[in-house]
Amino acid sequence: MTASVPGPAEAAAPPESDPVRRPARRATAPAGEPPGGRAAWLAWGIGACVYALAVVHRTSLGVAGLDAADRFGVGASALSAFSILQVLVYAAMQIPVGLLVDRLGPRRVLTFGVVLLTLGQVGFAQSTGFAPALVSRAVLGCGDAMTFVSVLRLAARWFPARRNPLIAQITGLVGLSGNLVSTAVLAQLLHSRGWTATFTATALLGIAVLALVATLLRDSPESGSPFRPRGRARTAADPSVRRTPRVRVPVVPQIRAAWREPGTRLGMWVHFTTQFPANAFGLLWGMPYLVEGQQLSRGTAAGLLTLLVVSSMACGLLFGQLVSRRPGARTPIVLTVVLGTGALWAVALAWPGGHPPMWLLVTLITFMGSNGSASLVGFDYARPANPVERLGTASGIVNVGGFVATAVTLLGIGVLLDAVSSGGVHTADSYRWAFCWLYGPMLLGLAMIARLLPAAARREAERASAPPVTAYIPAAREG
């Protein structure tokens, strides 16, 4: 058998016209989607560093709660005011931040966020009175609010849509590394170096992160290098260059359009219902509950809080893979996490004497590690319901849910704890009654999820059957 010899026309054809080679070269970047690749991981990695720093600052009070009570001379209700104010500011900023990200781009918003985080933590480190410390936590909450939604928007601009659920979970995992720093490192520094030195050192980390954002971060693949004028790296004639037309939609219609989508509202209530138990435990009440209520040493309590973070990291990887491959797994994951958390807390709170055994505490805290990862599934309901130019606004709406529930829970536990304690002494029974507050937000959230699921499913099916609208348009068209 003799091999066929290509004719002159075939031999002269450029490699790009080869019908076999061309799909193979572009399989990683389908038409109309961001390219992904190493540049995408670099952009996401810089944004994730900012988010990890924000989580270090956010959760630092969780290991310093007892020290803060002594430093400022406050009780449980006043102590909860620090975290409540920070979380309320965070929640209130989510929709404005989403709008800013859609208009200014994530790079500028992350820059503002790092500056506010640094100023807030420096102020908290130097404060000796309750009021200045409270203002500092509010400033810190503003900076924190600018991070996560910005990173999600970066991911949407740099990665193909099918990878966004996994990238969101990995982002949460990186943020948890900041929580791990708080529980494993700050707790030790706080007792060896003192309040001012510890919080000042964490604030100074913001300078290095700010340098990364200012010099290396780009908003999207078509933004050009930060070191060169936009458009100099590649010309518009390059077919690999894609641009996104900027559409300026008025603020109120933009928010209204995102809110009208059942997927956005369902995502918000999923975030509301899943996130708050572990958030309230890790941000403030975990250490006092374990040390005062369960009579554990600070080292043991810090180890259990570290277990919460490690478990959340593992769940993030698991849930990200599941949802990326099987979007239908979203609702079973959410319901399993919520019902499992409620059942384990019921057993722990009902344990005779209010002192559950160590194996039950370990089981409870390990399972609560799934709370944060399940809350990120809320974004996977909102993402397919909204076009990319509205994704920052929709993500901001979703992100409000869990932090409103967290603020309500932080306040409710603090008020109940003071109400059922005699002489300011917090016993195991005091904590047992105070933590019953968890079931109020949990039941409300479950009712809203059940109400919105059918409408969100119908709407998602409609959008899936409609002709696709690409967010990325070739800058130069052939012909």
PDB file of C-alpha atoms in Angstrom, residues 28 34-49 151 154-155 157-160 163-171 173-174 216-218 221 317 321 324:
ATOM      1  CA  THR A  28      -8.852  24.439  26.044  1.00  0.00           C
ATOM      2  CA  PRO A  34     -11.973  33.082  28.508  1.00  0.00           C
ATOM      3  CA  PRO A  35      -8.749  31.219  27.760  1.00  0.00           C
ATOM      4  CA  GLY A  36      -7.693  29.977  31.226  1.00  0.00           C
ATOM      5  CA  GLY A  37      -4.063  28.873  31.440  1.00  0.00           C
ATOM      6  CA  ARG A  38      -1.128  30.103  33.508  1.00  0.00           C
ATOM      7  CA  ALA A  39      -2.006  33.780  33.158  1.00  0.00           C
ATOM      8  CA  ALA A  40      -5.461  33.045  34.549  1.00  0.00           C
ATOM      9  CA  TRP A  41      -4.000  31.230  37.556  1.00  0.00           C
ATOM     10  CA  LEU A  42      -1.631  34.144  38.177  1.00  0.00           C
ATOM     11  CA  ALA A  43      -4.460  36.700  38.143  1.00  0.00           C
ATOM     12  CA  TRP A  44      -6.650  34.525  40.352  1.00  0.00           C
ATOM     13  CA  GLY A  45      -3.722  33.776  42.692  1.00  0.00           C
ATOM     14  CA  ILE A  46      -3.081  37.463  43.367  1.00  0.00           C
ATOM     15  CA  GLY A  47      -6.759  38.050  44.096  1.00  0.00           C
ATOM     16  CA  ALA A  48      -6.839  34.966  46.326  1.00  0.00           C
ATOM     17  CA  CYS A  49      -3.891  36.354  48.332  1.00  0.00           C
ATOM     18  CA  VAL A 151     -12.026  37.358  43.157  1.00  0.00           C
ATOM     19  CA  LEU A 154     -11.675  37.694  38.207  1.00  0.00           C
ATOM     20  CA  ALA A 155     -12.400  33.983  37.892  1.00  0.00           C
ATOM     21  CA  ARG A 157     -13.207  36.793  33.311  1.00  0.00           C
ATOM     22  CA  TRP A 158     -10.183  34.483  33.224  1.00  0.00           C
ATOM     23  CA  PHE A 159     -11.555  30.911  33.342  1.00  0.00           C
ATOM     24  CA  PRO A 160     -14.095  28.985  31.227  1.00  0.00           C
ATOM     25  CA  ARG A 163     -14.543  25.660  35.856  1.00  0.00           C
ATOM     26  CA  ASN A 164     -16.073  28.454  37.923  1.00  0.00           C
ATOM     27  CA  PRO A 165     -17.666  26.211  40.614  1.00  0.00           C
ATOM     28  CA  LEU A 166     -14.308  24.574  41.293  1.00  0.00           C
ATOM     29  CA  ILE A 167     -12.458  27.903  41.251  1.00  0.00           C
ATOM     30  CA  ALA A 168     -14.963  29.345  43.737  1.00  0.00           C
ATOM     31  CA  GLN A 169     -14.375  26.428  46.110  1.00  0.00           C
ATOM     32  CA  ILE A 170     -10.592  26.715  45.744  1.00  0.00           C
ATOM     33  CA  THR A 171     -10.931  30.430  46.507  1.00  0.00           C
ATOM     34  CA  LEU A 173     -10.055  27.008  50.484  1.00  0.00           C
ATOM     35  CA  VAL A 174      -7.362  29.673  50.106  1.00  0.00           C
ATOM     36  CA  LEU A 216       0.920  42.343  38.498  1.00  0.00           C
ATOM     37  CA  LEU A 217      -2.874  42.038  38.528  1.00  0.00           C
ATOM     38  CA  ARG A 218      -4.965  42.440  35.360  1.00  0.00           C
ATOM     39  CA  PRO A 221      -7.143  38.644  29.408  1.00  0.00           C
ATOM     40  CA  LEU A 317     -12.232  20.390  47.265  1.00  0.00           C
ATOM     41  CA  GLN A 321     -15.386  18.692  42.078  1.00  0.00           C
ATOM     42  CA  SER A 324     -18.352  21.125  38.504  1.00  0.00           C
TER      43      SER A 324
END
